[in-house]
The first five atom37 places (N, CA, C, CB, O) and aatype in JSON, in Angstrom:
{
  "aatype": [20, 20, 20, 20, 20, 20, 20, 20, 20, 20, 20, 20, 20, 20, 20, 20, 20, 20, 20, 20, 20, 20, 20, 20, 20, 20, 20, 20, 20, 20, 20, 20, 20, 20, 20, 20, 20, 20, 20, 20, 20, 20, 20, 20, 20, 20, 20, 20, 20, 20, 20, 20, 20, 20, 20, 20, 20, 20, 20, 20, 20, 20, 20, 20, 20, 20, 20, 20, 20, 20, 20, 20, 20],
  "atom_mask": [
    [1, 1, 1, 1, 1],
    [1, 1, 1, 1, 1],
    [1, 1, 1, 1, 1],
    [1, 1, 1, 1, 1],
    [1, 1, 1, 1, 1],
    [1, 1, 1, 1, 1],
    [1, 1, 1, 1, 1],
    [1, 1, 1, 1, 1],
    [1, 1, 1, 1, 1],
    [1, 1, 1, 1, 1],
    [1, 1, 1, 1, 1],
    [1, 1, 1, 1, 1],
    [1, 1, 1, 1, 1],
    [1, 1, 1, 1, 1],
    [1, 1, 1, 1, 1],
    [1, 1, 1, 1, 1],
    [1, 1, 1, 1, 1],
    [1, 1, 1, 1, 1],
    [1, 1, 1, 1, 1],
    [1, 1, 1, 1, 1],
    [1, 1, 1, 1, 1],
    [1, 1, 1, 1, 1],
    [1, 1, 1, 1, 1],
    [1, 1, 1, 1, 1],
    [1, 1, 1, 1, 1],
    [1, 1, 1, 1, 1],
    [1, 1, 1, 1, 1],
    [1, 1, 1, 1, 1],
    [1, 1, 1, 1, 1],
    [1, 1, 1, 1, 1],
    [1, 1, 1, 1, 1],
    [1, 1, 1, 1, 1],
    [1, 1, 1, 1, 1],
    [1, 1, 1, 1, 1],
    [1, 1, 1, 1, 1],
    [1, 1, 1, 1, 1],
    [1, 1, 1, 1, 1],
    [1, 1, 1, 1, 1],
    [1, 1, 1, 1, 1],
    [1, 1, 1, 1, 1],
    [1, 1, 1, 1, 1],
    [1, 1, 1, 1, 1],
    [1, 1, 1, 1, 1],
    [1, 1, 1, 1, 1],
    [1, 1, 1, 1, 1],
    [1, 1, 1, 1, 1],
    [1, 1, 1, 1, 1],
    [1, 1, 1, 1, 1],
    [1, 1, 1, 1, 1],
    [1, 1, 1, 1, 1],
    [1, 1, 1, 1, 1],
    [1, 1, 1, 1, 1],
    [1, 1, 1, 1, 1],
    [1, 1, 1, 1, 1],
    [1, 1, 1, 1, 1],
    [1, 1, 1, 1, 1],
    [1, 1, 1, 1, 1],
    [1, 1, 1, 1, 1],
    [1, 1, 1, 1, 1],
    [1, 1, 1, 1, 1],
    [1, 1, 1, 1, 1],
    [1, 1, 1, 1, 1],
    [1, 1, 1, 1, 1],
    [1, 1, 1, 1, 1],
    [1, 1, 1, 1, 1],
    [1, 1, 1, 1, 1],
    [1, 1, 1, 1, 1],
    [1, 1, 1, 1, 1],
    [1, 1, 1, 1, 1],
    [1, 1, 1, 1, 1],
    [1, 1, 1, 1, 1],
    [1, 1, 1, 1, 1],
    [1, 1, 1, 1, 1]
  ],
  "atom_positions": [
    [[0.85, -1.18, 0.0], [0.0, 0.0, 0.0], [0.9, 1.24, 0.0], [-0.97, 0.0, 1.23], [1.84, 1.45, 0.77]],
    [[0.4, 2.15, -1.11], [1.48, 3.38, -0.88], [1.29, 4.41, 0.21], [1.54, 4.23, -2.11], [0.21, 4.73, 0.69]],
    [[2.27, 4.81, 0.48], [2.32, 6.49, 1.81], [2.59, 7.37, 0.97], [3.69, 6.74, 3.26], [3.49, 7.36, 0.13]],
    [[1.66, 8.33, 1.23], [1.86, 9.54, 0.38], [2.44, 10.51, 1.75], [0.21, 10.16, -0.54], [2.06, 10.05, 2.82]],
    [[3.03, 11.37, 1.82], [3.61, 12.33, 2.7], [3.24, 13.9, 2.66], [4.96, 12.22, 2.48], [2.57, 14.36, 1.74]],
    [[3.63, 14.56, 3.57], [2.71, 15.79, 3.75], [3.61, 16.42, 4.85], [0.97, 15.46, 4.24], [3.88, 15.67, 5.79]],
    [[4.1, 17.63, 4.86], [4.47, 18.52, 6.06], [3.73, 19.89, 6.13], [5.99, 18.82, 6.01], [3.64, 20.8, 5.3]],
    [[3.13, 19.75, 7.6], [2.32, 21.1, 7.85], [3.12, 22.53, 7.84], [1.66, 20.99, 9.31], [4.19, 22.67, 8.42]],
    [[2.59, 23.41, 7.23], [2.92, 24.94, 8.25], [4.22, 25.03, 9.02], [1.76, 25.13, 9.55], [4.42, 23.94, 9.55]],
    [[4.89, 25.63, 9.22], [5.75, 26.16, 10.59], [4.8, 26.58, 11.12], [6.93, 27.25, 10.58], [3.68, 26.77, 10.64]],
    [[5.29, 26.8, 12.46], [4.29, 27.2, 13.87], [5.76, 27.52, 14.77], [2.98, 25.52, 14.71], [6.92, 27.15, 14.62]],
    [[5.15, 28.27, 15.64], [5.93, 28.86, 16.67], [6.95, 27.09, 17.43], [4.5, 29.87, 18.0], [8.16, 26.83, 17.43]],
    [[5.95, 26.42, 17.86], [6.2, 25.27, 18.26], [7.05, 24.01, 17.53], [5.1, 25.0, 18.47], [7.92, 23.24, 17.92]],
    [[6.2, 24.26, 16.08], [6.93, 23.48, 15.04], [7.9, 23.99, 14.06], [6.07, 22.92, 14.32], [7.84, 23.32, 13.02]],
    [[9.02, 25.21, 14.01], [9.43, 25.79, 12.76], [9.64, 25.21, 11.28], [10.48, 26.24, 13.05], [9.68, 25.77, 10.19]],
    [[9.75, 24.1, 11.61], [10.12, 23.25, 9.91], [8.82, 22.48, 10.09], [11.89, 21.94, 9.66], [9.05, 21.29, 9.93]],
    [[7.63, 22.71, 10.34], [6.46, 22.21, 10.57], [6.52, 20.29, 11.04], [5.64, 22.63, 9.13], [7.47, 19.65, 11.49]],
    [[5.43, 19.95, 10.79], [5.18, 18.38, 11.25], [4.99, 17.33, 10.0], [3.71, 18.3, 12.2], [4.22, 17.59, 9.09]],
    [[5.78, 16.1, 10.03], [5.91, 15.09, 9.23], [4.11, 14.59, 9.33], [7.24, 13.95, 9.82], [3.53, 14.67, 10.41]],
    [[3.49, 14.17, 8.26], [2.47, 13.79, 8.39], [2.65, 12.92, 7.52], [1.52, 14.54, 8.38], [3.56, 13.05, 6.7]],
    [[1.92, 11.98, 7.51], [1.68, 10.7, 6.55], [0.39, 10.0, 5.47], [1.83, 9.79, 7.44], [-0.26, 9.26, 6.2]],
    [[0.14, 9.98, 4.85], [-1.19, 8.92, 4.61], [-1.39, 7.85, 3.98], [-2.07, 9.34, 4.11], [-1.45, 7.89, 2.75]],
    [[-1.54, 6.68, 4.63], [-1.64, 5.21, 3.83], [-3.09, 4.33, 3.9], [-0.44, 4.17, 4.53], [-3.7, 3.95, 4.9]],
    [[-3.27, 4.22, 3.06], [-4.76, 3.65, 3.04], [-6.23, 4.94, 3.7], [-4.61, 2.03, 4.27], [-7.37, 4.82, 4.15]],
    [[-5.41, 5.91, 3.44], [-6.77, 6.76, 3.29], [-6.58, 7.16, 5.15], [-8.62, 5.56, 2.6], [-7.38, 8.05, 5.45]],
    [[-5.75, 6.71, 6.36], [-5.38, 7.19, 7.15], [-4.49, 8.1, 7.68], [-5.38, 6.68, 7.37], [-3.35, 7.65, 7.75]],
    [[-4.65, 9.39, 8.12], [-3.96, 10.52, 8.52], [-2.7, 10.07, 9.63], [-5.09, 11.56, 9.15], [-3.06, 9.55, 10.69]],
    [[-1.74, 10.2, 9.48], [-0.98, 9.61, 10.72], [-0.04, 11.15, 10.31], [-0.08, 7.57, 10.64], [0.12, 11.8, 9.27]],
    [[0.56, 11.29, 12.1], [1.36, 12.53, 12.56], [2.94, 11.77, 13.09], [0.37, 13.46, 14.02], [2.98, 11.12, 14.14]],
    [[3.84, 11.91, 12.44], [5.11, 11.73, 13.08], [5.54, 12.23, 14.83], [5.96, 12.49, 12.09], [6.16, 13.21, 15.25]],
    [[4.97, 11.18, 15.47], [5.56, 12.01, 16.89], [6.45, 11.15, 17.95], [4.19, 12.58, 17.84], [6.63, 9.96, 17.69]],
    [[6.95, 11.62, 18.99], [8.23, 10.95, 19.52], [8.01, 9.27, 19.43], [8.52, 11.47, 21.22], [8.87, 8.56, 18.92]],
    [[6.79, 8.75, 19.96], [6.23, 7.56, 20.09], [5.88, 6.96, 18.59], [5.01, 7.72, 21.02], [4.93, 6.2, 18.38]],
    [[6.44, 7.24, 18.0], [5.75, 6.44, 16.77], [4.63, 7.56, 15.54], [4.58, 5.09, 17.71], [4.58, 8.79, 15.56]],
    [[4.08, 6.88, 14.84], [3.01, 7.33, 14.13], [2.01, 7.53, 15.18], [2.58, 6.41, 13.02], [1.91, 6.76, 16.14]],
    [[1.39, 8.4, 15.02], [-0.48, 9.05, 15.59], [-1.21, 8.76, 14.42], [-0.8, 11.08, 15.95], [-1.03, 8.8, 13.2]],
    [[-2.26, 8.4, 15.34], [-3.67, 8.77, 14.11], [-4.02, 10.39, 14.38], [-5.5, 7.63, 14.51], [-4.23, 10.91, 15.47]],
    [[-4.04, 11.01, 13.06], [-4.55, 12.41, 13.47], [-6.34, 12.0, 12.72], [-3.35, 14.09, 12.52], [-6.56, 11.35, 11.7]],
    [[-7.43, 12.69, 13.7], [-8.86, 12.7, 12.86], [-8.62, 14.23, 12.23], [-10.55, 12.52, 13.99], [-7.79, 15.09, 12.54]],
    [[-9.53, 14.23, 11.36], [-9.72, 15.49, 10.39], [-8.35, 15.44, 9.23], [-9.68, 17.14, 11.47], [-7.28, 14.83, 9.18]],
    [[-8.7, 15.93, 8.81], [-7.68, 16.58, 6.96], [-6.66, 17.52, 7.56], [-8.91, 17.89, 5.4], [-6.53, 18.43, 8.38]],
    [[-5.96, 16.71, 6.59], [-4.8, 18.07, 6.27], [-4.69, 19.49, 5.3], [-3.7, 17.44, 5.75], [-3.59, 19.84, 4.89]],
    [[-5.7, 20.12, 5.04], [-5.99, 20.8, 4.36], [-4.88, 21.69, 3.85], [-6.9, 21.25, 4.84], [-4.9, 22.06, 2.67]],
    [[-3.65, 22.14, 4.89], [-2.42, 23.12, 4.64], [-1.91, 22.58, 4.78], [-2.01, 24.16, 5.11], [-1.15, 22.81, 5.73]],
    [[-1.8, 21.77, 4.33], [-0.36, 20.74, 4.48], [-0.17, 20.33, 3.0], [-0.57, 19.12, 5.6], [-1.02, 19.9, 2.23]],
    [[1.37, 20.61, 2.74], [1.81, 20.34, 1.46], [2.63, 19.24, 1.08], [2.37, 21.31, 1.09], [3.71, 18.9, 1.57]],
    [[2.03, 18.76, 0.21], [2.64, 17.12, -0.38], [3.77, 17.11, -0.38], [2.38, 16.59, -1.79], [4.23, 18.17, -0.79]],
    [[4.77, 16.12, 0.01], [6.28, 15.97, -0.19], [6.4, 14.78, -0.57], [7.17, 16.2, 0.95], [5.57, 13.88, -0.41]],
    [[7.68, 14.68, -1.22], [8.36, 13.42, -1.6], [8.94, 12.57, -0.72], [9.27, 13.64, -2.37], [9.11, 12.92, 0.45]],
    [[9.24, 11.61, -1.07], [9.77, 10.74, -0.17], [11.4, 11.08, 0.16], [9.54, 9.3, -0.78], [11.96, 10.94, 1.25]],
    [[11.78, 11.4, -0.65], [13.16, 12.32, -0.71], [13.25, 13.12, 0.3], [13.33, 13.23, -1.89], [14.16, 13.09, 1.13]],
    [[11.9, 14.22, 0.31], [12.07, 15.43, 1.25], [11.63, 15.18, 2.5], [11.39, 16.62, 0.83], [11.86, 15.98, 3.41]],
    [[10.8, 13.81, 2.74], [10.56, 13.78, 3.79], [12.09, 12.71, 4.67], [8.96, 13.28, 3.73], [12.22, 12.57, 5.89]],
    [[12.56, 12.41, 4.12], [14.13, 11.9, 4.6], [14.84, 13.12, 4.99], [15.1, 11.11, 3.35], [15.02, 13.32, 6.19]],
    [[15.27, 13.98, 4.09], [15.3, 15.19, 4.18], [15.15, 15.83, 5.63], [14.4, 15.56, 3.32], [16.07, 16.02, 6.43]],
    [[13.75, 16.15, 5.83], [13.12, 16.68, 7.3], [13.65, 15.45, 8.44], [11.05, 16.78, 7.23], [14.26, 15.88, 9.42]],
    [[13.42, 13.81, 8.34], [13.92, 13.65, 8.78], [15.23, 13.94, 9.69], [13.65, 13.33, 8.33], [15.23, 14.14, 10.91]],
    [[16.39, 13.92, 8.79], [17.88, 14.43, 9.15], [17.53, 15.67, 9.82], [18.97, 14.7, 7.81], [17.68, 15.6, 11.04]],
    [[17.09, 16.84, 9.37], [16.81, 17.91, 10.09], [16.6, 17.92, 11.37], [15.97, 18.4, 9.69], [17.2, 18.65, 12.15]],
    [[15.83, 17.19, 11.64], [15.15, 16.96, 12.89], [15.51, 15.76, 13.99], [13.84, 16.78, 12.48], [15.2, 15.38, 15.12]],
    [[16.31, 15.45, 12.96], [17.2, 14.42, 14.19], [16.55, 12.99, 14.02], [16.93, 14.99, 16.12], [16.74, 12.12, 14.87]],
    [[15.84, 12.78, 13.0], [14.89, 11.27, 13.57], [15.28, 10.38, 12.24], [12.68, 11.5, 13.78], [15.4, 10.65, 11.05]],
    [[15.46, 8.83, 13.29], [15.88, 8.13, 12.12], [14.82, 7.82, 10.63], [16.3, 6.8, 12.77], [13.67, 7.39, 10.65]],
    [[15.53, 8.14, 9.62], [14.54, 8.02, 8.3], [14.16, 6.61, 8.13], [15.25, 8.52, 6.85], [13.54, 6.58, 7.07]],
    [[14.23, 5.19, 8.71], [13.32, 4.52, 8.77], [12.19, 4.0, 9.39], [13.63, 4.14, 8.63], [11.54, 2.95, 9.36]],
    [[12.19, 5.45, 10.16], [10.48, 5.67, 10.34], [9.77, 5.81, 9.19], [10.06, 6.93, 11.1], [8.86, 4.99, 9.07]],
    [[9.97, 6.92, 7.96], [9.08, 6.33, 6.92], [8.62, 5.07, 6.52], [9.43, 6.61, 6.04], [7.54, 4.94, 5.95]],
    [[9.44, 4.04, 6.8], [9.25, 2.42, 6.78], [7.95, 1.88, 7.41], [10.46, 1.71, 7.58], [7.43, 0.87, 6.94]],
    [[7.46, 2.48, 8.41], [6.97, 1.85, 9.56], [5.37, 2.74, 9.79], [8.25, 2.02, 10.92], [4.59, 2.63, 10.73]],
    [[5.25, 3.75, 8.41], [3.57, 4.2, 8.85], [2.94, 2.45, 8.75], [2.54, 5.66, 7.3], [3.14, 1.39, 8.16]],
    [[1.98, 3.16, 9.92], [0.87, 1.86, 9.68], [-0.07, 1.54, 8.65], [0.01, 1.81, 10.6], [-0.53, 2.31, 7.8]],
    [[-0.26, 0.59, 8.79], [-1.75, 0.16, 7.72], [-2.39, 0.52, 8.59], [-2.26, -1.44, 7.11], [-2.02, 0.82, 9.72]],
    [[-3.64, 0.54, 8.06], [-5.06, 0.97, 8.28], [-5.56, -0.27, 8.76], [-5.87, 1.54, 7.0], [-6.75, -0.37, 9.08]]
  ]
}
């Protein structure tokens, strides 16, 4: 099943905004513990590649095979 990827906004809290995910039609949020289910849309949140989300990874300090590991639905 494919993951399509998504990073929100900067925010005071978030400056390089938040890794978001979607596989099988589920919203998931990159956070210390793993994937979240987020409810509701990502409406401002802009599509990224799998590239750029490795990318943010490194930035942020977190190992890039977490992209590996969104959940199924």
């Amino acid at each position: 099943m494919d993951v399509r990827f998504l990073r929100t906004e900067p925010t005071m809290a978030f400056p390089r905004g938040r890794l978001l995910a979607v596989r099988g039609g589920r919203l998931t949020v990159l956070a210390p513990d793993g994937w979240d289910p987020v409810g509701g849309r990502a409406d401002h949140a802009e599509p990224i590649t799998r590239e750029q989300a490795e990318d943010w990874c490194e930035r942020e300090g977190w190992p890039s095979d977490l992209l590996d590991a969104v959940p199924t639905p």
